[in-house]
Short mmCIF file of C-alpha atoms and ligand atoms in Angstrom, two decimals:
data_model
loop_
_atom_site.label_atom_id
_atom_site.label_comp_id
_atom_site.label_asym_id
_atom_site.label_seq_id
_atom_site.Cartn_x
_atom_site.Cartn_y
_atom_site.Cartn_z
CA UNK A 1 24.03 19.79 8.58
CA UNK A 2 26.38 17.94 10.94
CA UNK A 3 27.92 14.73 9.65
CA UNK A 4 25.30 12.06 10.30
CA UNK A 5 25.21 8.33 9.75
CA UNK A 6 25.99 6.99 6.32
CA UNK A 7 23.93 3.83 6.87
CA UNK A 8 20.58 3.55 8.65
CA UNK A 9 18.17 0.77 9.42
CA UNK A 10 14.61 1.78 10.28
CA UNK A 11 12.53 -1.02 11.81
CA UNK A 12 9.60 -1.17 14.19
CA UNK A 13 11.78 -2.75 16.89
CA UNK A 14 15.32 -1.96 17.96
CA UNK A 15 17.69 -4.93 17.66
CA UNK A 16 18.11 -5.22 21.46
CA UNK A 17 16.08 -6.68 24.31
CA UNK A 18 16.05 -5.41 27.86
CA UNK A 19 17.54 -7.80 30.42
CA UNK A 20 18.68 -7.68 34.03
CA UNK A 21 22.49 -7.53 34.00
CA UNK A 22 24.86 -9.54 36.23
CA UNK A 23 24.93 -6.59 38.67
CA UNK A 24 21.14 -6.64 38.95
CA UNK A 25 20.87 -3.42 36.92
CA UNK A 26 18.78 -3.21 33.74
CA UNK A 27 20.86 -3.78 30.62
CA UNK A 28 20.46 -4.50 26.90
CA UNK A 29 21.26 -7.62 24.95
CA UNK A 30 21.28 -8.06 21.18
CA UNK A 31 18.04 -9.72 20.07
CA UNK A 32 18.34 -13.22 18.66
CA UNK A 33 17.44 -13.77 15.05
CA UNK A 34 18.85 -13.71 11.56
CA UNK A 35 17.92 -10.16 10.61
CA UNK A 36 19.92 -8.64 13.45
CA UNK A 37 22.94 -10.90 12.96
CA UNK A 38 22.95 -10.27 9.19
CA UNK A 39 22.79 -6.53 9.56
CA UNK A 40 24.98 -6.08 12.67
CA UNK A 41 28.32 -6.52 10.81
CA UNK A 42 27.28 -3.99 8.13
CA UNK A 43 26.20 -1.61 10.89
CA UNK A 44 29.59 -1.83 12.58
CA UNK A 45 31.58 -1.52 9.39
CA UNK A 46 29.67 1.55 8.27
CA UNK A 47 29.08 3.14 11.68
CA UNK A 48 25.38 2.63 11.12
CA UNK A 49 22.39 3.76 13.15
CA UNK A 50 19.31 1.67 13.92
CA UNK A 51 16.04 3.50 14.52
CA UNK A 52 13.28 1.59 16.31
CA UNK A 53 11.01 1.15 19.31
CA UNK A 54 12.20 -0.44 22.56
CA UNK A 55 8.99 -2.41 23.01
CA UNK A 56 7.93 -0.50 26.14
CA UNK A 57 4.89 1.80 25.71
CA UNK A 58 5.38 5.38 26.79
CA UNK A 59 9.14 5.08 27.23
CA UNK A 60 11.26 8.04 26.06
CA UNK A 61 14.97 7.30 25.83
CA UNK A 62 17.94 9.21 24.47
CA UNK A 63 20.00 7.59 21.69
CA UNK A 64 22.55 5.08 23.02
CA UNK A 65 25.27 2.68 21.86
CA UNK A 66 25.09 -1.07 22.24
CA UNK A 67 27.14 -3.85 20.71
CA UNK A 68 28.88 -1.41 18.32
CA UNK A 69 25.60 -0.04 16.98
CA UNK A 70 24.16 3.46 17.46
CA UNK A 71 20.54 3.07 18.50
CA UNK A 72 17.85 5.75 18.28
CA UNK A 73 14.72 4.85 20.27
CA UNK A 74 11.35 6.04 18.97
CA UNK A 75 8.70 6.55 21.64
CA UNK A 76 5.17 5.19 21.27
CA UNK A 77 2.42 5.99 23.73
CA UNK A 78 0.25 3.18 25.07
CA UNK A 79 -2.55 4.39 22.81
CA UNK A 80 -0.29 4.38 19.76
CA UNK A 81 0.85 0.84 20.53
CA UNK A 82 -2.80 -0.15 20.62
CA UNK A 83 -3.80 1.65 17.43
CA UNK A 84 -0.66 1.62 15.26
CA UNK A 85 1.01 -1.65 16.32
CA UNK A 86 -1.68 -3.98 17.63
CA UNK A 87 -4.28 -2.25 15.47
CA UNK A 88 -3.34 -1.18 11.96
CA UNK A 89 -0.19 -3.33 11.73
CA UNK A 90 -1.44 -6.54 13.31
CA UNK A 91 -5.23 -6.44 13.01
CA UNK A 92 -5.43 -4.80 9.54
CA UNK A 93 -2.31 -5.32 7.44
CA UNK A 94 -1.23 -8.70 8.85
CA UNK A 95 -4.46 -10.58 8.01
CA UNK A 96 -4.98 -8.66 4.73
CA UNK A 97 -1.49 -9.55 3.51
CA UNK A 98 -1.93 -13.21 4.57
CA UNK A 99 -4.80 -14.10 2.25
CA UNK A 100 -7.40 -12.69 4.69
CA UNK A 101 -7.19 -15.91 6.74
CA UNK A 102 -8.70 -13.77 9.54
CA UNK A 103 -10.99 -10.79 8.82
CA UNK A 104 -8.99 -7.52 8.69
CA UNK A 105 -10.21 -4.62 10.83
CA UNK A 106 -10.61 -1.34 8.92
CA UNK A 107 -10.65 1.46 11.47
CA UNK A 108 -9.93 5.12 10.79
CA UNK A 109 -8.42 5.86 14.20
CA UNK A 110 -5.97 2.99 13.63
CA UNK A 111 -5.01 4.41 10.25
CA UNK A 112 -4.44 7.89 11.72
CA UNK A 113 -2.12 6.42 14.33
CA UNK A 114 -0.26 4.46 11.62
CA UNK A 115 0.35 7.71 9.69
CA UNK A 116 1.45 9.54 12.84
CA UNK A 117 3.91 6.88 13.98
CA UNK A 118 5.33 6.41 10.46
CA UNK A 119 5.92 10.18 10.39
CA UNK A 120 7.82 9.99 13.66
CA UNK A 121 10.13 7.29 12.28
CA UNK A 122 10.68 9.25 9.04
CA UNK A 123 11.50 12.46 10.93
CA UNK A 124 13.99 10.68 13.16
CA UNK A 125 15.70 9.11 10.13
CA UNK A 126 15.81 12.45 8.31
CA UNK A 127 17.51 13.98 11.33
CA UNK A 128 20.31 11.46 11.81
CA UNK A 129 21.08 10.50 8.19
CA UNK A 130 24.26 11.96 6.69
CA UNK A 131 24.28 13.41 3.19
CA UNK A 132 23.51 10.78 0.53
CA UNK A 133 23.20 8.09 3.19
CA UNK A 134 21.73 4.65 2.57
CA UNK A 135 18.51 3.99 4.50
CA UNK A 136 17.00 0.52 4.76
CA UNK A 137 13.39 0.48 5.98
CA UNK A 138 11.98 -2.84 7.22
CA UNK A 139 8.54 -4.34 6.98
CA UNK A 140 4.80 -3.75 6.93
CA UNK A 141 4.62 -1.52 10.01
CA UNK A 142 6.54 1.23 8.15
CA UNK A 143 5.27 1.28 4.58
CA UNK A 144 4.70 5.05 4.56
CA UNK A 145 8.23 5.87 5.70
CA UNK A 146 9.93 5.73 2.26
CA UNK A 147 7.80 8.53 0.74
CA UNK A 148 7.75 10.60 3.94
CA UNK A 149 11.51 10.37 4.20
CA UNK A 150 12.11 11.18 0.54
CA UNK A 151 10.09 14.35 0.94
CA UNK A 152 12.22 15.45 3.87
CA UNK A 153 15.53 14.24 2.41
CA UNK A 154 15.60 13.78 -1.37
CA UNK A 155 19.37 13.13 -1.27
CA UNK A 156 19.02 9.72 0.45
CA UNK A 157 19.04 6.28 -1.18
CA UNK A 158 16.09 4.44 0.29
CA UNK A 159 15.47 0.70 0.28
CA UNK A 160 12.45 -1.10 1.69
CA UNK A 161 12.06 -4.81 2.44
CA UNK A 162 8.72 -6.50 3.12
CA UNK A 163 9.10 -9.64 5.26
CA UNK A 164 5.54 -10.85 4.77
CA UNK A 165 3.64 -11.69 1.56
CA UNK A 166 2.36 -8.90 -0.68
CA UNK A 167 -1.23 -9.69 -1.61
CA UNK A 168 -2.76 -9.89 -5.06
CA UNK A 169 -4.73 -6.96 -6.39
CA UNK A 170 -8.08 -8.62 -5.65
CA UNK A 171 -7.35 -8.57 -1.88
CA UNK A 172 -5.30 -5.37 -1.61
CA UNK A 173 -8.17 -3.51 -3.25
CA UNK A 174 -10.21 -3.88 -0.02
CA UNK A 175 -7.92 -1.51 1.86
CA UNK A 176 -9.53 1.93 2.23
CA UNK A 177 -6.01 3.46 2.24
CA UNK A 178 -4.64 1.38 -0.65
CA UNK A 179 -3.42 4.40 -2.61
CA UNK A 180 -1.54 5.91 0.33
CA UNK A 181 0.25 2.62 1.06
CA UNK A 182 1.38 2.19 -2.55
CA UNK A 183 2.55 5.79 -2.75
CA UNK A 184 4.37 5.32 0.54
CA UNK A 185 6.32 2.36 -0.82
CA UNK A 186 7.07 4.18 -4.08
CA UNK A 187 9.18 6.63 -2.09
CA UNK A 188 11.88 3.93 -2.09
CA UNK A 189 14.46 3.35 -4.84
CA UNK A 190 14.26 -0.40 -4.31
CA UNK A 191 11.31 -2.34 -2.88
CA UNK A 192 12.32 -5.88 -1.90
CA UNK A 193 9.95 -8.82 -1.49
CA UNK A 194 10.44 -12.47 -0.50
CA UNK A 195 9.23 -13.84 -3.85
CA UNK A 196 8.99 -12.68 -7.48
CA UNK A 197 5.20 -13.18 -7.35
CA UNK A 198 4.90 -10.52 -4.63
CA UNK A 199 6.99 -8.07 -6.70
CA UNK A 200 4.68 -8.79 -9.64
CA UNK A 201 1.59 -8.10 -7.46
CA UNK A 202 3.09 -4.77 -6.45
CA UNK A 203 3.89 -3.68 -10.02
CA UNK A 204 0.43 -4.73 -11.21
CA UNK A 205 -1.17 -2.65 -8.46
CA UNK A 206 0.93 0.40 -9.31
CA UNK A 207 -0.25 0.10 -12.88
CA UNK A 208 -3.95 -0.45 -12.10
CA UNK A 209 -4.38 1.82 -9.12
CA UNK A 210 -1.96 4.65 -9.90
CA UNK A 211 -1.71 4.23 -13.65
CA UNK A 212 2.06 4.20 -13.27
CA UNK A 213 4.22 3.29 -16.27
CA UNK A 214 6.38 0.23 -15.83
CA UNK A 215 8.83 -1.97 -17.67
CA UNK A 216 9.05 -5.49 -16.28
CA UNK A 217 9.58 -4.90 -12.54
CA UNK A 218 10.62 -1.24 -12.81
CA UNK A 219 7.95 1.33 -12.00
CA UNK A 220 8.32 4.90 -13.35
CA UNK A 221 7.14 7.26 -10.65
CA UNK A 222 7.74 10.94 -9.97
CA UNK A 223 10.62 11.12 -12.50
CA UNK A 224 12.36 8.23 -10.81
CA UNK A 225 12.62 4.49 -11.35
CA UNK A 226 11.45 2.33 -8.44
CA UNK A 227 12.72 -1.22 -8.74
CA UNK A 228 10.69 -4.11 -7.31
CA UNK A 229 12.76 -7.26 -6.80
CA UNK A 230 12.72 -10.56 -4.89
CA UNK A 231 15.31 -11.27 -2.19
CA UNK A 232 14.31 -14.47 -0.34
CA UNK A 233 15.52 -14.11 3.23
CA UNK A 234 17.46 -16.92 4.91
CA UNK A 235 19.10 -18.04 8.13
CA UNK A 236 22.43 -17.52 9.88
CA UNK A 237 24.08 -20.76 8.76
CA UNK A 238 27.38 -20.15 10.55
CA UNK A 239 25.64 -19.55 13.90
CA UNK A 240 23.71 -22.80 13.51
CA UNK A 241 26.90 -24.66 12.46
CA UNK A 242 28.51 -23.63 15.74
CA UNK A 243 25.46 -24.68 17.74
CA UNK A 244 25.18 -28.18 16.25
CA UNK A 245 28.73 -28.92 17.37
CA UNK A 246 28.30 -27.84 20.98
CA UNK A 247 28.62 -30.63 23.55
CA UNK A 248 25.76 -29.29 25.68
CA UNK A 249 23.45 -29.16 22.64
CA UNK A 250 24.24 -32.77 21.71
CA UNK A 251 23.67 -33.91 25.29
CA UNK A 252 20.35 -32.13 25.28
CA UNK A 253 19.34 -33.99 22.07
CA UNK A 254 19.85 -37.33 23.87
CA UNK A 255 17.96 -36.08 26.89
CA UNK A 256 14.96 -34.99 24.77
CA UNK A 257 14.90 -38.32 22.98
CA UNK A 258 14.98 -40.35 26.16
CA UNK A 259 12.43 -38.10 27.91
CA UNK A 260 10.07 -38.88 25.04
CA UNK A 261 10.60 -42.63 25.47
CA UNK A 262 12.47 -42.94 22.19
CA UNK A 263 9.23 -42.38 20.24
CA UNK A 264 9.44 -40.99 16.72
CA UNK A 265 9.39 -37.21 17.15
CA UNK A 266 7.40 -34.79 15.00
CA UNK A 267 8.12 -31.14 15.70
CA UNK A 268 6.37 -27.83 15.11
CA UNK A 269 7.99 -24.49 16.08
CA UNK A 270 6.00 -21.33 15.48
CA UNK A 271 4.91 -18.05 16.89
CA UNK A 272 1.38 -18.73 18.07
CA UNK A 273 -0.23 -17.17 14.98
CA UNK A 274 -3.35 -18.05 13.00
CA UNK A 275 -1.36 -17.96 9.76
CA UNK A 276 0.85 -20.88 10.82
CA UNK A 277 -1.68 -23.71 10.33
CA UNK A 278 -1.08 -25.21 13.78
CA UNK A 279 -4.68 -26.46 14.16
CA UNK A 280 -4.57 -28.20 10.76
CA UNK A 281 -1.39 -30.12 11.53
CA UNK A 282 -2.59 -31.19 15.00
CA UNK A 283 -5.89 -32.35 13.59
CA UNK A 284 -4.19 -34.45 10.91
CA UNK A 285 -1.82 -35.94 13.47
CA UNK A 286 -4.66 -36.76 15.89
CA UNK A 287 -6.68 -38.47 13.19
CA UNK A 288 -3.75 -40.78 12.38
CA UNK A 289 -4.23 -42.25 15.88
CA UNK A 290 -7.99 -42.55 15.34
CA UNK A 291 -7.34 -44.38 12.07
CA UNK A 292 -4.92 -46.77 13.76
CA UNK A 293 -1.96 -45.63 11.62
CA UNK A 294 -0.09 -44.51 14.73
CA UNK A 295 -0.07 -45.79 18.34
CA UNK A 296 0.55 -43.78 21.53
CA UNK A 297 4.16 -44.17 22.53
CA UNK A 298 5.20 -44.88 18.96
CA UNK A 299 5.05 -41.27 17.73
CA UNK A 300 4.76 -37.98 19.54
CA UNK A 301 4.20 -34.40 18.39
CA UNK A 302 6.13 -31.62 20.11
CA UNK A 303 4.52 -28.28 19.35
CA UNK A 304 6.43 -25.23 20.51
CA UNK A 305 4.27 -22.11 20.31
CA UNK A 306 5.94 -18.82 21.16
CA UNK A 307 3.56 -16.36 22.84
CA UNK A 308 2.78 -13.61 20.33
CA UNK A 309 0.64 -10.43 20.09
CA UNK A 310 -1.27 -11.50 23.16
CA UNK A 311 -3.33 -8.32 23.37
CA UNK A 312 -4.88 -8.75 19.91
CA UNK A 313 -8.25 -10.51 20.15
CA UNK A 314 -7.72 -12.97 17.29
CA UNK A 315 -4.59 -14.22 19.05
CA UNK A 316 -6.40 -14.75 22.35
CA UNK A 317 -9.08 -16.77 20.57
CA UNK A 318 -6.46 -18.79 18.73
CA UNK A 319 -4.69 -19.68 21.95
CA UNK A 320 -7.93 -20.93 23.50
CA UNK A 321 -8.74 -22.98 20.39
CA UNK A 322 -5.32 -24.63 20.19
CA UNK A 323 -5.22 -25.42 23.90
CA UNK A 324 -8.67 -27.00 23.73
CA UNK A 325 -7.69 -28.98 20.67
CA UNK A 326 -4.52 -30.32 22.33
CA UNK A 327 -6.56 -31.31 25.39
CA UNK A 328 -9.15 -33.04 23.25
CA UNK A 329 -6.62 -35.01 21.18
CA UNK A 330 -4.60 -36.06 24.23
CA UNK A 331 -7.82 -36.99 26.07
CA UNK A 332 -9.01 -39.07 23.19
CA UNK A 333 -5.85 -40.82 22.01
CA UNK A 334 -3.25 -40.52 24.75
CA UNK A 335 -2.51 -43.15 27.36
CA UNK A 336 -1.05 -42.88 30.84
CA UNK A 337 2.57 -41.83 30.34
CA UNK A 338 2.01 -41.39 26.58
CA UNK A 339 0.36 -38.11 25.60
CA UNK A 340 0.36 -37.83 21.83
CA UNK A 341 1.03 -34.06 21.80
CA UNK A 342 3.45 -32.09 23.97
CA UNK A 343 2.38 -28.46 23.73
CA UNK A 344 4.78 -25.82 25.08
CA UNK A 345 3.64 -22.21 25.10
CA UNK A 346 7.00 -20.60 25.63
CA UNK A 347 10.06 -18.98 24.06
CA UNK A 348 13.40 -20.83 23.96
CA UNK A 349 17.02 -19.89 23.37
CA UNK A 350 18.84 -20.84 20.18
CA UNK A 351 20.63 -23.80 21.81
CA UNK A 352 17.37 -25.42 22.95
CA UNK A 353 15.74 -24.87 19.54
CA UNK A 354 18.76 -26.41 17.84
CA UNK A 355 18.56 -29.46 20.13
CA UNK A 356 14.89 -29.83 19.22
CA UNK A 357 15.67 -29.59 15.49
CA UNK A 358 18.33 -32.30 15.89
CA UNK A 359 16.00 -34.55 17.89
CA UNK A 360 13.09 -34.26 15.44
CA UNK A 361 12.53 -37.05 12.93
CA UNK A 362 9.94 -35.03 11.03
CA UNK A 363 9.66 -31.24 11.04
CA UNK A 364 6.12 -30.12 10.27
CA UNK A 365 5.74 -26.58 8.84
CA UNK A 366 2.21 -25.99 7.58
CA UNK A 367 1.41 -22.25 7.31
CA UNK A 368 -1.74 -21.20 5.48
CA UNK A 369 0.39 -18.33 4.13
CA UNK A 370 3.90 -17.25 5.13
CA UNK A 371 6.33 -14.72 3.62
CA UNK A 372 9.24 -17.15 3.91
CA UNK A 373 9.33 -19.27 7.14
CA UNK A 374 12.75 -19.39 8.70
CA UNK A 375 11.96 -22.40 10.88
CA UNK A 376 11.95 -24.64 7.78
CA UNK A 377 15.37 -23.30 6.73
CA UNK A 378 16.78 -23.54 10.27
CA UNK A 379 15.81 -27.22 10.42
CA UNK A 380 17.56 -27.90 7.11
CA UNK A 381 20.65 -25.92 8.12
CA UNK A 382 20.95 -27.96 11.34
CA UNK A 383 20.69 -31.42 9.71
CA UNK A 384 24.30 -31.89 8.62
CA UNK A 385 23.70 -35.55 9.53
CA UNK A 386 21.41 -35.76 6.44
CA UNK A 387 18.65 -37.27 8.55
CA UNK A 388 15.11 -36.10 9.18
CA UNK A 389 12.32 -35.04 6.85
CA UNK A 390 10.59 -31.72 6.27
CA UNK A 391 6.84 -31.52 5.68
CA UNK A 392 6.33 -28.08 4.15
CA UNK A 393 3.26 -26.11 3.13
CA UNK A 394 2.98 -24.98 -0.49
CA UNK A 395 1.94 -21.61 0.94
CA UNK A 396 5.25 -20.88 2.69
CA UNK A 397 7.65 -18.68 0.71
CA UNK A 398 10.34 -21.27 1.51
CA UNK A 399 8.52 -23.83 -0.65
CA UNK A 400 9.86 -22.17 -3.80
CA UNK A 401 13.47 -22.92 -2.83
CA UNK A 402 12.98 -26.23 -1.00
CA UNK A 403 10.59 -27.72 -3.53
CA UNK A 404 12.73 -30.70 -4.44
CA UNK A 405 13.62 -31.89 -0.98
CA UNK A 406 10.54 -31.17 1.11
CA UNK A 407 7.39 -33.25 1.42
CA UNK A 408 5.09 -30.55 0.10
CA UNK A 409 1.55 -30.27 1.29
CA UNK A 410 -1.62 -28.20 1.05
CA UNK A 411 -2.48 -27.59 4.73
CA UNK A 412 -6.18 -27.09 3.96
CA UNK A 413 -6.34 -30.70 2.73
CA UNK A 414 -6.39 -32.71 5.95
CA UNK A 415 -6.34 -36.10 4.20
CA UNK A 416 -3.44 -34.95 2.06
CA UNK A 417 -1.68 -33.74 5.18
CA UNK A 418 -2.18 -37.14 6.88
CA UNK A 419 -0.81 -38.98 3.85
CA UNK A 420 2.19 -36.64 3.61
CA UNK A 421 3.01 -36.99 7.32
CA UNK A 422 2.93 -40.80 6.93
CA UNK A 423 5.12 -40.63 3.82
CA UNK A 424 7.65 -38.47 5.70
CA UNK A 425 7.60 -40.91 8.65
CA UNK A 426 8.19 -43.84 6.30
CA UNK A 427 11.02 -42.30 4.26
CA UNK A 428 14.11 -44.55 4.24
CA UNK A 429 17.42 -43.03 5.33
CA UNK A 430 18.63 -42.96 1.71
CA UNK A 431 15.62 -40.94 0.62
CA UNK A 432 15.93 -38.63 3.62
CA UNK A 433 19.57 -38.00 2.71
CA UNK A 434 18.81 -37.36 -0.96
CA UNK A 435 16.11 -34.81 -0.09
CA UNK A 436 18.12 -33.18 2.67
CA UNK A 437 21.19 -32.80 0.44
CA UNK A 438 19.21 -30.87 -2.15
CA UNK A 439 17.64 -28.55 0.44
CA UNK A 440 20.93 -27.98 2.24
CA UNK A 441 22.71 -26.98 -0.92
CA UNK A 442 20.22 -24.17 -1.42
CA UNK A 443 20.14 -22.93 2.18
CA UNK A 444 23.90 -23.03 2.69
CA UNK A 445 24.63 -21.16 -0.54
CA UNK A 446 21.90 -18.62 0.13
CA UNK A 447 22.30 -17.67 3.77
CA UNK A 448 21.14 -14.48 5.45
CA UNK A 449 24.49 -12.80 4.90
CA UNK A 450 24.11 -13.19 1.18
CA UNK A 451 20.54 -11.89 1.41
CA UNK A 452 21.69 -8.65 3.06
CA UNK A 453 24.65 -8.26 0.68
CA UNK A 454 22.48 -8.74 -2.40
CA UNK A 455 19.84 -6.30 -1.25
CA UNK A 456 22.37 -3.60 -0.40
CA UNK A 457 24.39 -4.08 -3.54
CA UNK A 458 21.23 -3.74 -5.65
CA UNK A 459 20.28 -0.62 -3.69
CA UNK A 460 23.68 1.00 -4.03
CA UNK A 461 24.56 -0.03 -7.56
CA UNK A 462 21.40 0.26 -9.59
CA UNK A 463 23.39 -0.02 -12.79
CA UNK A 464 24.59 -3.45 -11.75
CA UNK A 465 22.09 -5.80 -13.42
CA UNK A 466 20.47 -8.31 -11.09
CA UNK A 467 18.13 -10.82 -12.67
CA UNK A 468 14.50 -10.04 -11.96
CA UNK A 469 13.88 -13.62 -10.96
CA UNK A 470 16.15 -16.26 -9.59
CA UNK A 471 15.69 -19.42 -11.74
CA UNK A 472 15.43 -21.49 -8.53
CA UNK A 473 12.31 -19.55 -7.62
CA UNK A 474 10.43 -20.11 -10.87
CA UNK A 475 7.31 -22.18 -10.27
P1 ADQ B 501 7.74 -15.02 11.61
O1 ADQ B 501 6.31 -15.00 11.20
O2 ADQ B 501 8.02 -14.71 13.02
O3 ADQ B 501 8.61 -14.06 10.66
P2 ADQ B 501 9.61 -17.28 10.92
O4 ADQ B 501 10.18 -16.92 9.59
O5 ADQ B 501 9.35 -18.73 11.07
O6 ADQ B 501 8.24 -16.52 11.23
O7 ADQ B 501 10.63 -16.82 12.02
C1 ADQ B 501 10.45 -17.13 13.36
C2 ADQ B 501 11.77 -17.06 14.10
O8 ADQ B 501 11.49 -17.13 15.49
C3 ADQ B 501 12.68 -18.22 13.76
O9 ADQ B 501 14.00 -17.78 13.69
C4 ADQ B 501 12.47 -19.19 14.95
O10 ADQ B 501 13.61 -19.95 15.27
C5 ADQ B 501 12.15 -18.24 16.08
N1 ADQ B 501 11.24 -18.91 17.04
C6 ADQ B 501 10.07 -19.50 16.76
N2 ADQ B 501 9.55 -20.06 17.89
C7 ADQ B 501 10.42 -19.81 18.87
C8 ADQ B 501 10.46 -20.12 20.28
N3 ADQ B 501 9.50 -20.80 20.90
N4 ADQ B 501 11.50 -19.68 20.98
C9 ADQ B 501 12.48 -18.97 20.37
N5 ADQ B 501 12.51 -18.66 19.08
C10 ADQ B 501 11.49 -19.07 18.33
C11 ADQ B 501 8.32 -13.09 9.63
C12 ADQ B 501 7.52 -13.63 8.45
C13 ADQ B 501 8.21 -14.84 7.85
C14 ADQ B 501 9.65 -14.48 7.46
C15 ADQ B 501 10.37 -13.78 8.61
C16 ADQ B 501 11.72 -13.23 8.16
O11 ADQ B 501 6.20 -13.96 8.86
O12 ADQ B 501 7.50 -15.34 6.73
O13 ADQ B 501 10.35 -15.68 7.14
O14 ADQ B 501 9.61 -12.70 9.12
O15 ADQ B 501 11.60 -12.41 7.06
#
């Protein structure tokens, strides 16, 4: 075998987006986001390779280099995108793993496509990995890759990280292909989750469904030990530190504030997804006007909703619902020049998001279920001024770490949500600072760099004991 890569990342998407370059020619640019910036330095240091899809159906590209990373594109036909990506990944696994907040679709053609595309990723990784290489597989779209890859290349060390929740046995049991998914994951040496509870769900399922032996969070499978551990993901604190000092960002903060008539600003930033609890927060906010607790012009909600999975039916319905709801609330409670909700269905660059975080008096993060939620951590990382308040759902993974500083809420409880929003609006600067200090300590010490380092060190040095649970995450 020729000398291949000693470090590989396998993810549904490549870490680059297609853009039009200065010369008008198509070009690539590194995708924004913590995962890419956390892994990029390791990739460069170890001459790593990233295997993923470009995002364009039917496109077949040769491997190429970008930003110091070797990239191997995996083709997906339009039909595979529909069945594997929009179908099994986003219409089956996504709702099943998020407490079934929407009904999962169980479709055999979707499953077949999921197997086929996972195989393609595994074969590509087997081909480019050097002897004894480290392979890090990412997320729910590729849960079969660890076992497929181990079969092809038993010499590799394989890690897997799940970015979304891992459901309890009672829900996972619905899945017609539950055994195959578990066996797929057990091909890894280390299976990482956001929270210890998810690792515990996984181990319990291995025991009940596969009758696997286990000791604490170690599963004995196929004469190997598969470790299940929690590694709560975080944000790129140093990138955000640079942004909050930029002159143009600070000017933009003033501009946003004055455009909104110096009203108190509540902010929501989410992909437009039914797991994010957008309707619940808007309803609670609207009712505060009906109750007379808030007046138009006094407080305003800015809801940024990034377009997402627009070809999946549930997402189209959600968009219609939210847009109707915004129209209804503004129609009912707004006044000329004072809408109560500003709804923006668009994507923004990091500088604009940072300006919004700095302008917001209250950040409202109310998912019905969320693996972690980076928006909550980004807000905290940006507020070096110790101002602002975070309203945070108990059902976000981030709630475990930010418990002391956030105004925690059950998003299904609309009255509770109203009371919590009012409490956050009323918090005195001293209380805001006390809460923010506690949250910032956690986020700054546990940034995304540390997340990647801890995962890789656990993968590469299994003898090195890492506590099964982080005391800060205990309930
Ligand atoms: P997501 O469900 O996408 O991630 P989240 O963790 O909040 O959710 O990350 C979203 C990212 O997109 C943030 O970095 C945010 O700044 C950015 N973003 C949101 N709206 C944007 C907009 N309008 N324009 C530009 N950028 C925008 C999944 C899981 C989470 C888990 C992450 C990481 O669902 O639970 O935290 O992966 O593991």
